[in-house]
Short mmCIF file of C-alpha atoms and ligand atoms in Angstrom, two decimals:
data_model
loop_
_atom_site.label_atom_id
_atom_site.label_comp_id
_atom_site.label_asym_id
_atom_site.label_seq_id
_atom_site.Cartn_x
_atom_site.Cartn_y
_atom_site.Cartn_z
CA MET R 1 0.30 -0.18 -0.06
CA SER R 2 1.56 3.54 -1.06
CA THR R 3 0.66 6.54 0.95
CA ASN R 4 0.95 9.94 -0.51
CA ILE R 5 3.27 11.99 2.11
CA ASN R 6 4.21 15.22 1.33
CA LYS R 7 7.99 15.57 1.57
CA PRO R 8 8.84 18.60 3.72
CA SER R 9 10.96 20.76 1.14
CA LEU R 10 13.99 22.61 2.09
CA PRO R 11 13.90 26.28 2.82
CA VAL R 12 15.21 28.35 -0.37
CA SER R 13 18.46 28.81 -0.13
CA LYS R 14 19.94 32.22 -0.42
CA PRO R 15 22.22 32.52 -3.66
CA LEU R 16 25.48 33.44 -3.07
CA THR R 17 28.10 35.35 -4.84
CA LEU R 18 31.51 35.57 -3.32
CA GLY R 19 34.28 38.33 -3.65
CA LEU R 20 37.45 36.43 -2.36
CA PHE R 21 40.52 38.04 -1.09
CA GLY R 22 43.66 36.03 -1.29
CA PHE R 23 44.51 32.96 -3.53
CA GLY R 24 47.41 31.54 -1.27
CA VAL R 25 47.40 28.46 0.70
CA VAL R 26 43.63 28.92 1.88
CA GLY R 27 42.53 31.27 -0.84
CA LYS R 28 43.32 28.57 -3.64
CA GLY R 29 42.35 25.74 -1.11
CA LEU R 30 38.81 27.24 -1.00
CA TYR R 31 38.56 27.70 -4.75
CA ASP R 32 38.97 23.69 -4.94
CA VAL R 33 36.75 22.78 -2.62
CA LEU R 34 34.13 24.89 -3.99
CA GLN R 35 34.83 23.08 -7.50
CA SER R 36 33.69 19.79 -5.72
CA THR R 37 30.67 21.16 -3.74
CA PRO R 38 28.54 22.32 -6.74
CA ALA R 39 25.40 21.89 -4.37
CA LEU R 40 26.41 24.66 -2.35
CA GLN R 41 25.44 27.28 -5.17
CA ALA R 42 28.29 29.64 -4.28
CA SER R 43 30.10 31.05 -6.98
CA ILE R 44 33.33 33.32 -6.89
CA LYS R 45 32.97 36.48 -9.04
CA LYS R 46 36.35 37.72 -8.65
CA ILE R 47 39.46 37.30 -6.93
CA CYS R 48 41.58 40.10 -5.36
CA ILE R 49 45.29 39.54 -4.89
CA LYS R 50 48.39 41.57 -4.15
CA THR R 51 50.89 40.67 -6.98
CA PRO R 52 49.23 41.11 -10.30
CA ASP R 53 52.23 39.04 -12.23
CA LYS R 54 52.58 36.27 -10.22
CA LYS R 55 51.88 32.70 -12.11
CA ARG R 56 48.33 31.22 -11.24
CA ALA R 57 47.08 27.99 -11.19
CA ILE R 58 43.95 29.05 -13.23
CA SER R 59 43.07 31.79 -15.50
CA GLN R 60 44.34 35.78 -15.11
CA ASN R 61 40.47 36.91 -15.75
CA HIS R 62 39.60 35.88 -12.37
CA PHE R 63 42.00 37.88 -11.03
CA THR R 64 42.14 41.97 -9.79
CA THR R 65 44.17 44.01 -7.45
CA SER R 66 41.51 46.52 -6.75
CA SER R 67 39.79 45.70 -3.48
CA GLU R 68 37.10 48.10 -4.59
CA GLU R 69 36.23 46.21 -7.51
CA LEU R 70 34.97 43.78 -5.01
CA LEU R 71 33.66 46.05 -2.30
CA ASN R 72 31.61 48.15 -4.77
CA ASP R 73 29.90 45.19 -6.87
CA ASP R 74 26.52 45.12 -5.48
CA SER R 75 26.23 41.29 -6.83
CA ILE R 76 28.74 40.27 -4.40
CA ASN R 77 26.77 39.39 -1.00
CA VAL R 78 29.92 37.62 0.80
CA ILE R 79 33.48 38.60 1.12
CA VAL R 80 35.90 35.93 1.88
CA GLU R 81 38.96 37.43 3.36
CA LEU R 82 41.87 34.83 3.28
CA ILE R 83 45.03 37.42 3.14
CA ASP R 84 48.18 37.16 5.21
CA ASP R 85 48.37 41.35 5.96
CA ALA R 86 46.31 41.66 9.06
CA ASP R 87 46.02 45.52 8.54
CA ALA R 88 45.02 45.29 5.23
CA ALA R 89 42.44 42.42 6.12
CA TYR R 90 40.87 44.89 8.85
CA GLU R 91 40.34 47.43 6.18
CA ILE R 92 38.71 45.31 3.96
CA VAL R 93 36.46 43.53 6.45
CA LYS R 94 35.33 47.02 7.98
CA ALA R 95 34.33 48.02 4.51
CA ALA R 96 32.48 44.81 3.66
CA LEU R 97 30.44 45.24 6.83
CA LYS R 98 29.78 48.80 6.48
CA LYS R 99 28.43 47.80 2.97
CA GLY R 100 26.06 44.97 4.23
CA LYS R 101 27.86 42.16 2.90
CA ALA R 102 28.42 39.17 4.77
CA VAL R 103 32.25 38.27 5.81
CA VAL R 104 34.04 35.33 6.10
CA SER R 105 37.71 35.36 7.52
CA ALA R 106 40.49 33.02 8.79
CA ASN R 107 42.54 35.66 10.05
CA LYS R 108 42.95 35.19 13.72
CA LYS R 109 45.72 38.10 14.16
CA MET R 110 43.25 40.62 12.57
CA ILE R 111 40.25 39.36 14.94
CA ALA R 112 42.33 39.26 17.85
CA ALA R 113 43.56 42.94 17.30
CA HIS R 114 40.16 44.25 16.63
CA PHE R 115 37.45 41.94 18.57
CA GLU R 116 35.63 44.64 20.04
CA GLU R 117 35.48 47.05 17.02
CA LEU R 118 34.52 43.84 14.95
CA LEU R 119 31.78 43.19 17.40
CA GLN R 120 30.32 46.77 16.98
CA LEU R 121 30.22 46.66 13.46
CA GLN R 122 28.37 43.58 13.09
CA HIS R 123 25.95 44.98 15.53
CA GLU R 124 25.56 48.33 13.84
CA TYR R 125 25.28 46.83 10.27
CA LYS R 126 23.51 43.83 11.26
CA THR R 127 25.95 41.73 9.06
CA ALA R 128 27.48 38.23 9.73
CA PHE R 129 30.88 37.96 10.30
CA LEU R 130 32.03 34.19 10.59
CA TYR R 131 35.42 32.95 11.27
CA GLU R 132 35.57 29.31 12.02
CA GLY R 133 38.63 28.94 10.17
CA SER R 134 40.63 31.30 12.19
CA CYS R 135 40.88 28.95 15.20
CA CYS R 136 42.17 25.25 14.85
CA ALA R 137 41.25 25.50 11.27
CA SER R 138 39.20 22.21 10.60
CA ILE R 139 37.84 21.61 14.22
CA PRO R 140 34.31 23.39 14.26
CA ILE R 141 34.96 24.90 17.69
CA ILE R 142 33.85 28.26 17.56
CA ARG R 143 29.95 27.18 16.67
CA ASN R 144 30.10 24.58 19.32
CA LEU R 145 31.15 26.93 21.89
CA GLU R 146 28.39 29.23 20.48
CA GLU R 147 25.61 27.11 20.39
CA TYR R 148 26.33 23.73 22.34
CA TYR R 149 27.78 25.05 25.21
CA ASP R 150 25.26 27.77 25.59
CA ASN R 151 23.42 26.21 28.85
CA ASP R 152 26.26 23.96 30.14
CA LEU R 153 28.68 26.02 32.44
CA LEU R 154 32.23 25.69 30.91
CA THR R 155 34.72 25.20 33.48
CA SER R 156 37.94 24.90 30.97
CA VAL R 157 38.87 24.84 27.61
CA LYS R 158 42.58 24.04 26.82
CA GLY R 159 44.63 22.47 23.88
CA ILE R 160 46.81 22.71 21.10
CA VAL R 161 45.82 25.21 18.92
CA ASN R 162 48.70 26.03 16.63
CA GLY R 163 49.51 23.43 13.72
CA SER R 164 53.29 24.46 12.79
CA THR R 165 54.50 24.59 16.19
CA ASN R 166 52.95 20.79 17.07
CA TYR R 167 54.16 19.71 13.60
CA ILE R 168 57.75 21.00 14.74
CA LEU R 169 57.75 19.66 18.47
CA THR R 170 56.39 16.38 17.02
CA LYS R 171 59.28 16.09 14.47
CA ILE R 172 62.14 17.22 16.94
CA PHE R 173 60.81 14.47 19.49
CA GLU R 174 59.90 11.70 17.10
CA ASN R 175 62.11 11.93 14.11
CA ASP R 176 65.18 13.97 16.07
CA LEU R 177 64.87 16.47 13.68
CA SER R 178 66.42 20.15 14.52
CA PHE R 179 64.35 22.74 14.90
CA LYS R 180 65.45 24.69 12.01
CA ASP R 181 64.98 21.64 9.66
CA ALA R 182 61.49 21.01 11.26
CA LEU R 183 60.24 24.57 10.99
CA LEU R 184 61.27 24.30 7.14
CA GLN R 185 59.39 21.44 6.72
CA ALA R 186 56.31 22.86 8.07
CA GLN R 187 56.62 25.94 6.02
CA GLN R 188 57.00 23.86 2.62
CA LEU R 189 54.10 21.83 3.55
CA GLY R 190 52.05 25.26 4.13
CA PHE R 191 51.10 24.99 7.67
CA ALA R 192 53.27 27.89 8.95
CA GLU R 193 52.02 31.33 8.85
CA SER R 194 54.05 33.67 5.96
CA ASP R 195 55.83 35.25 8.95
CA PRO R 196 56.65 32.13 10.96
CA SER R 197 57.65 34.10 14.04
CA LEU R 198 53.73 34.42 14.70
CA ASP R 199 53.65 30.55 15.05
CA ILE R 200 56.92 29.92 16.90
CA GLU R 201 56.98 32.70 19.23
CA GLY R 202 53.35 32.09 20.44
CA HIS R 203 51.46 35.14 18.93
CA ASP R 204 49.26 33.00 16.99
CA ALA R 205 48.32 30.45 19.47
CA ALA R 206 47.52 33.66 21.74
CA ASN R 207 45.38 35.25 19.23
CA LYS R 208 43.41 32.07 18.90
CA LEU R 209 43.06 31.87 22.76
CA THR R 210 41.72 35.14 22.60
CA ILE R 211 38.69 33.83 20.03
CA LEU R 212 38.34 30.85 22.66
CA LEU R 213 37.79 33.46 25.69
CA ALA R 214 35.45 35.46 23.78
CA HIS R 215 33.33 32.43 22.62
CA ALA R 216 33.53 30.07 25.69
CA PHE R 217 33.66 32.56 28.30
CA GLY R 218 32.15 36.04 27.10
CA ASN R 219 35.80 37.63 27.44
CA ILE R 220 37.08 40.16 25.42
CA ALA R 221 41.00 40.21 25.74
CA THR R 222 44.07 40.83 24.21
CA PRO R 223 47.31 38.38 24.19
CA ASN R 224 48.97 41.21 26.33
CA ASP R 225 46.19 40.42 28.95
CA PHE R 226 47.70 37.12 29.81
CA ILE R 227 50.95 35.07 29.73
CA TYR R 228 52.37 33.71 26.86
CA ASN R 229 55.37 32.36 25.00
CA GLY R 230 56.25 30.41 22.24
CA ILE R 231 58.70 26.90 21.74
CA THR R 232 61.80 28.70 20.31
CA SER R 233 63.72 28.41 23.60
CA ILE R 234 62.93 24.48 24.00
CA LYS R 235 66.34 23.05 24.39
CA LYS R 236 67.56 19.64 23.72
CA THR R 237 68.32 18.85 27.11
CA ASP R 238 64.31 19.39 27.82
CA THR R 239 63.50 16.89 25.45
CA ILE R 240 65.92 14.45 26.74
CA LEU R 241 64.35 15.06 30.23
CA ALA R 242 60.93 14.67 28.99
CA HIS R 243 61.63 11.54 27.14
CA GLU R 244 63.44 10.19 30.55
CA LYS R 245 60.10 11.08 32.35
CA HIS R 246 57.70 9.51 29.60
CA LEU R 247 56.57 13.13 28.96
CA LYS R 248 56.03 15.17 25.77
CA ILE R 249 56.24 18.61 25.24
CA LYS R 250 53.60 20.51 23.70
CA LEU R 251 52.25 24.26 23.30
CA VAL R 252 49.17 24.61 25.28
CA ALA R 253 46.50 27.15 25.25
CA THR R 254 44.47 27.17 28.53
CA ALA R 255 41.56 29.16 29.54
CA GLN R 256 40.15 27.84 33.22
CA LYS R 257 37.69 29.04 35.73
CA ILE R 258 39.65 29.14 39.14
CA ASN R 259 36.69 30.50 41.19
CA ASN R 260 33.30 31.77 41.17
CA ASN R 261 34.34 34.72 38.90
CA GLN R 262 37.61 34.47 37.77
CA LEU R 263 39.54 32.94 35.08
CA ALA R 264 42.97 32.02 34.51
CA ALA R 265 44.33 32.06 30.57
CA PHE R 266 47.82 31.26 29.47
CA VAL R 267 49.80 30.20 26.46
CA LEU R 268 53.13 28.12 27.28
CA PRO R 269 54.99 24.85 26.67
CA GLN R 270 53.76 22.08 28.65
CA PHE R 271 54.84 18.87 30.01
CA VAL R 272 51.99 16.09 28.72
CA GLU R 273 51.63 12.71 30.04
CA ALA R 274 51.07 9.74 27.99
CA ASN R 275 47.26 9.25 29.19
CA ASP R 276 46.53 12.93 28.39
CA GLU R 277 44.38 13.02 25.27
CA LEU R 278 46.78 15.77 23.88
CA SER R 279 49.90 13.51 24.11
CA ASN R 280 48.59 11.75 20.73
CA VAL R 281 47.55 15.07 18.70
CA SER R 282 51.08 14.96 16.55
CA ASN R 283 51.99 16.80 13.51
CA GLU R 284 49.52 19.83 12.13
CA PHE R 285 46.86 18.09 14.19
CA ASN R 286 45.15 20.54 16.82
CA GLY R 287 43.56 19.10 20.00
CA LEU R 288 41.01 20.94 22.41
CA ILE R 289 39.54 19.59 25.64
CA THR R 290 36.89 21.15 26.86
CA GLU R 291 35.10 20.76 30.58
CA SER R 292 31.63 21.66 31.51
CA SER R 293 29.62 21.12 34.90
CA PHE R 294 27.18 18.65 33.36
CA ALA R 295 28.62 17.30 29.89
CA ASP R 296 32.10 16.84 31.85
CA LYS R 297 34.58 16.39 29.48
CA HIS R 298 34.92 16.70 25.36
CA PHE R 299 37.89 16.12 23.35
CA PHE R 300 38.05 17.70 20.05
CA LYS R 301 41.01 16.79 17.47
CA GLY R 302 41.56 17.77 13.73
CA LYS R 303 43.90 19.27 11.16
CA GLY R 304 44.91 22.92 12.38
CA ALA R 305 46.34 23.85 9.11
CA GLY R 306 46.78 23.38 5.74
CA ALA R 307 45.08 24.47 2.62
CA TYR R 308 42.24 21.86 2.74
CA PRO R 309 41.34 21.78 6.32
CA THR R 310 41.14 25.31 6.64
CA ALA R 311 39.20 25.57 3.37
CA ALA R 312 36.60 23.38 4.66
CA ALA R 313 35.89 25.35 7.67
CA VAL R 314 35.56 28.62 5.49
CA LEU R 315 33.38 26.45 3.44
CA SER R 316 31.33 25.60 6.29
CA ASP R 317 30.81 29.29 7.21
CA ILE R 318 29.67 30.12 3.54
CA SER R 319 27.15 27.20 3.80
CA ALA R 320 25.87 28.65 7.30
CA LEU R 321 25.38 32.27 5.67
CA ARG R 322 22.78 30.81 3.32
CA TYR R 323 20.39 30.35 6.34
CA ASP R 324 21.54 33.76 7.72
CA TYR R 325 23.56 32.25 10.30
CA LYS R 326 25.47 34.73 12.90
CA TYR R 327 27.24 34.48 16.02
CA GLU R 328 25.24 35.83 18.83
CA TYR R 329 28.05 36.02 21.37
CA LYS R 330 25.62 35.44 24.10
CA LYS R 331 27.94 34.99 26.88
CA TYR R 332 29.68 37.98 25.99
CA LEU R 333 26.14 39.91 26.39
CA GLN R 334 25.25 38.20 29.54
CA PRO R 335 25.71 40.08 32.80
CA ASN R 336 28.47 38.80 35.56
CA LYS R 337 31.08 37.13 33.23
CA LEU R 338 34.19 35.83 34.73
CA THR R 339 37.17 38.05 34.85
CA LEU R 340 40.52 37.46 33.46
CA THR R 341 43.22 37.10 36.69
CA ASN R 342 46.50 36.63 37.01
CA ASP R 343 46.43 36.05 40.74
CA TYR R 344 47.14 32.19 40.51
CA PHE R 345 49.92 29.91 41.19
CA LEU R 346 51.48 28.03 38.18
CA LYS R 347 54.13 25.01 38.64
CA ILE R 348 56.83 25.11 36.47
CA PHE R 349 59.94 23.81 35.26
CA VAL R 350 62.88 26.20 33.87
CA SER R 351 66.06 25.23 32.65
CA ALA R 352 69.13 27.54 31.92
CA ASP R 353 72.76 27.47 30.38
CA ASP R 354 73.59 29.32 33.24
CA LEU R 355 71.94 29.01 37.01
CA GLU R 356 72.02 33.04 37.45
CA LYS R 357 69.83 33.73 34.77
CA ILE R 358 66.92 31.91 36.73
CA ASN R 359 65.40 34.30 39.49
CA LYS R 360 65.10 32.40 42.19
CA ASP R 361 63.52 34.89 44.48
CA ASP R 362 60.46 35.12 42.23
CA PHE R 363 59.64 31.41 43.08
CA GLU R 364 57.49 30.55 46.42
CA TRP R 365 58.67 26.90 46.49
CA ILE R 366 61.38 25.20 45.04
CA GLU R 367 60.73 21.52 44.73
CA GLU R 368 63.77 20.13 42.91
CA TRP R 369 66.92 21.84 41.51
CA HIS R 370 69.86 20.67 39.43
CA ASN R 371 72.99 22.53 38.97
CA GLU R 372 75.45 21.18 36.24
CA ALA R 373 77.97 23.22 34.06
CA SER R 374 75.53 24.40 31.16
CA ASN R 375 72.63 22.32 31.95
CA ASN R 376 70.76 23.96 35.23
CA TRP R 377 66.93 23.43 36.14
CA VAL R 378 64.58 24.29 38.82
CA ILE R 379 60.91 22.96 39.43
CA GLY R 380 59.02 25.34 41.60
CA ILE R 381 55.99 27.18 42.23
CA ILE R 382 55.49 30.70 41.12
CA HIS R 383 52.95 33.36 41.21
CA ALA R 384 51.51 34.24 37.90
CA THR R 385 52.14 37.87 38.15
CA LYS R 386 55.83 37.43 38.45
CA LEU R 387 55.92 35.86 35.01
CA GLN R 388 53.59 38.57 33.60
CA GLU R 389 55.64 41.47 35.25
CA ASN R 390 59.06 39.73 34.70
CA ASP R 391 60.88 38.68 31.75
CA TRP R 392 64.06 36.98 33.08
CA TRP R 393 62.16 33.59 31.81
CA LYS R 394 62.13 34.89 28.36
CA GLN R 395 65.88 35.66 27.77
CA THR R 396 68.06 33.36 25.24
CA GLY R 397 69.25 30.24 27.02
CA VAL R 398 66.26 30.06 29.11
CA SER R 399 63.13 27.77 28.80
CA LEU R 400 60.25 27.58 30.69
CA ILE R 401 57.87 24.57 30.68
CA LEU R 402 54.77 24.03 32.51
CA HIS R 403 53.89 20.74 34.80
CA GLN R 404 51.66 18.74 33.48
CA ASN R 405 48.64 20.06 36.30
CA PRO R 406 50.00 23.92 36.14
CA ILE R 407 47.49 25.39 38.19
CA VAL R 408 48.18 25.11 41.80
CA ASN R 409 45.71 25.78 44.36
CA ASN R 410 45.93 29.52 45.71
CA VAL R 411 45.29 28.95 49.30
CA GLU R 412 47.66 26.16 49.80
CA TYR R 413 50.67 28.47 48.42
CA LYS R 414 49.88 31.57 50.00
CA LYS R 415 50.35 29.63 53.29
CA ILE R 416 53.63 27.99 52.84
CA GLY R 417 54.85 31.28 51.10
CA LYS R 418 58.78 31.41 51.20
CA ARG R 419 59.60 29.42 53.77
CA SER R 420 60.18 26.20 51.84
CA LEU R 421 62.60 28.20 49.44
CA GLN R 422 64.69 29.01 52.71
CA LEU R 423 64.72 25.06 53.65
CA ALA R 424 65.97 24.00 50.52
CA GLY R 425 68.72 26.30 50.81
CA VAL R 426 68.03 28.08 47.57
CA ILE R 427 67.68 31.69 48.74
N1 LIG D 1 47.60 28.35 6.11
C1 LIG D 1 47.13 27.60 6.88
O1 LIG D 1 47.19 26.49 7.15
C2 LIG D 1 46.01 28.74 7.63
C3 LIG D 1 45.37 28.23 8.70
C4 LIG D 1 44.59 28.71 9.42
C5 LIG D 1 44.21 29.84 9.01
N2 LIG D 1 45.46 30.82 8.14
C6 LIG D 1 44.66 32.06 7.77
O2 LIG D 1 44.50 32.40 6.67
C7 LIG D 1 44.79 33.48 5.93
C8 LIG D 1 45.72 33.16 4.54
O3 LIG D 1 46.67 32.38 5.06
P1 LIG D 1 47.55 31.89 3.77
O4 LIG D 1 48.43 30.51 4.52
O5 LIG D 1 46.66 31.58 2.75
O6 LIG D 1 48.45 32.64 3.25
P2 LIG D 1 49.39 32.89 1.79
O7 LIG D 1 49.46 31.50 1.12
O8 LIG D 1 50.67 33.87 2.34
O9 LIG D 1 48.55 33.48 0.95
C9 LIG D 1 48.28 34.88 1.11
C10 LIG D 1 47.39 35.60 -0.12
O10 LIG D 1 47.11 36.75 0.45
C11 LIG D 1 47.36 37.78 -1.01
N3 LIG D 1 47.69 39.13 -0.03
C12 LIG D 1 48.30 39.73 0.67
N4 LIG D 1 47.85 40.96 0.99
C13 LIG D 1 46.72 41.15 0.15
C14 LIG D 1 46.17 42.72 -0.04
N5 LIG D 1 46.59 43.50 0.75
N6 LIG D 1 45.29 42.42 -1.10
C15 LIG D 1 44.99 41.33 -1.65
N7 LIG D 1 45.31 40.09 -1.13
C16 LIG D 1 46.42 40.13 -0.54
C17 LIG D 1 48.56 37.37 -1.44
O11 LIG D 1 48.34 37.70 -2.94
P3 LIG D 1 49.45 37.22 -3.74
O12 LIG D 1 49.37 35.87 -4.16
O13 LIG D 1 49.58 38.17 -5.20
O14 LIG D 1 50.76 37.25 -3.02
C18 LIG D 1 48.03 35.63 -1.43
O15 LIG D 1 47.21 35.41 -2.34
C19 LIG D 1 45.74 34.19 6.95
O16 LIG D 1 44.77 35.06 7.69
C20 LIG D 1 46.31 32.88 8.00
O17 LIG D 1 46.50 33.08 9.29
C21 LIG D 1 45.90 30.15 7.53
#
C-alpha cells in the first residue's frame, strides 16, 4: 500500500556570490573545494590578490588587484577574506561589513587585534561575520562554543591550537629533527604563517586563545592580558629530560575557571603525560579539551593547518550564510561574566645554560633543582604575576615549561610562602 506523504521541502537557500581576497594556501584551497561542492551554489565572482604578475593555477581574468572592484560590486553579497596581511584585512572586513556584505575570514591576528570594533560593526550593520577557520582550522570549535555549550557551564577549554608548532615539536621528538629543519618542513607543507615568528613565538596561539575566551566565556581580551610564549627556547636537554620521564612537550593554550568569578588564561609549552588526550595530537593536528559542569569532558581533534582543512571551515561558514547564521555572542552579552586574573600559582620547570639567569627570588617554593655546567634547572611554584611582570624567563638560554597539572591551589601556597625556599637552601 502506498501513501502519499508530502516530503517537507528544504527552505529556499540564498544564492551566494563571493568576492574572494587572497589566493594563497587557503584561498586556492577554497577555490578547489568549491569546485567539488556544486550543490552549495556559491560562486566566486572575482579574486583580489596583491601581486598581479604572479603565475596562478587558473586564468588571469579571475583576478584583480583592486579591492574596490569587489567591495563596490552590489552583486557580491559575501566577502571571503583570506590574506596574510592583518592590517589590510581589517580595512577590507570593515568596509565590507559597512556595505552590508556578510564576511568570512580566517585571520586570527586581525580578529584578536580588533575584536571589540568587529563586534560593534556586526551589531551596527546587522551583518554576519564568521571565522571558524581562524581557530584550530578544521575543528568546528567556535560554533560549538556558541551553540552547544550555551547552557552548560564551561569550566575550562585547553589544547593545542597551533598546527605548525605542533608539527615542529612532533618532528623534534619523534624524528629527532633540528628545530630549523622541522620549521622548514612546516613552511614547505603550507602549515606555517608567512611570518613564522607568529607561530614559533606563540603569538598565533595567543590570538586564538583570545577568540576562544570570547566564545567560551564572553571575555574580550588581547594577548597582552595573559602570559604567553612560544617554543623557540626549548632545548635538546629539555626534550631528553621529557623522554626520560615519559612525557612530551606541547604548546598548550589554557583558559580555566579558577573560582566563581575568575579565569586564568595562558599559552605556554607544557609537559604532557602519555595518558593525556593531547599527547597523541601530532604533526599539524590540533586538539582541544573542554570541561563543563554537566557534559563533563569533550575532546576535539582535527587538522589545525593546511589548505583543505582550513578551506573546509571557511566552506562551512559560507554554507551557514545560506540560512543567515550569525554569532550571537550570548556569553559576552550576559551579565556577571568571569574576569581574567593573574592571581594564581603555576608549577613550572625552568632550565638555563647559566643558573644565574633563573630569578630564584620570584619563586614561592622550589621543589627540585639541578646545577650542572650548562644544564641547570629548577622545578617550583611561582605566582603568575611574576611571569607577567618579569621577563628573565624569556632571555636566551632559558626555557620555561609548565608542569603537567600547572595550576596550583592558591590557598595552599599562599600559606607556605617563601619558607620552603629557605629550607631548600636556595635563597
Ligand atoms: N595556511 C594555513 O594553514 C592557515 C590556517 C588557518 C588560518 N590561516 C589564515 O588564513 C589567511 C591566509 O593564509 P595563507 O596561508 O593562505 O596565506 P598565503 O599563502 O601567504 O597567501 C596570502 C594571499 O594573500 C594575498 N594578499 C596579501 N595581501 C593582500 C592585499 N592587501 N590584498 C589582496 N590580497 C593580498 C596574497 O596575494 P599574492 O598571491 O598576490 O601574493 C596571497 O594570495 C591568514 O590570515 C592565515 O592566518 C591559514
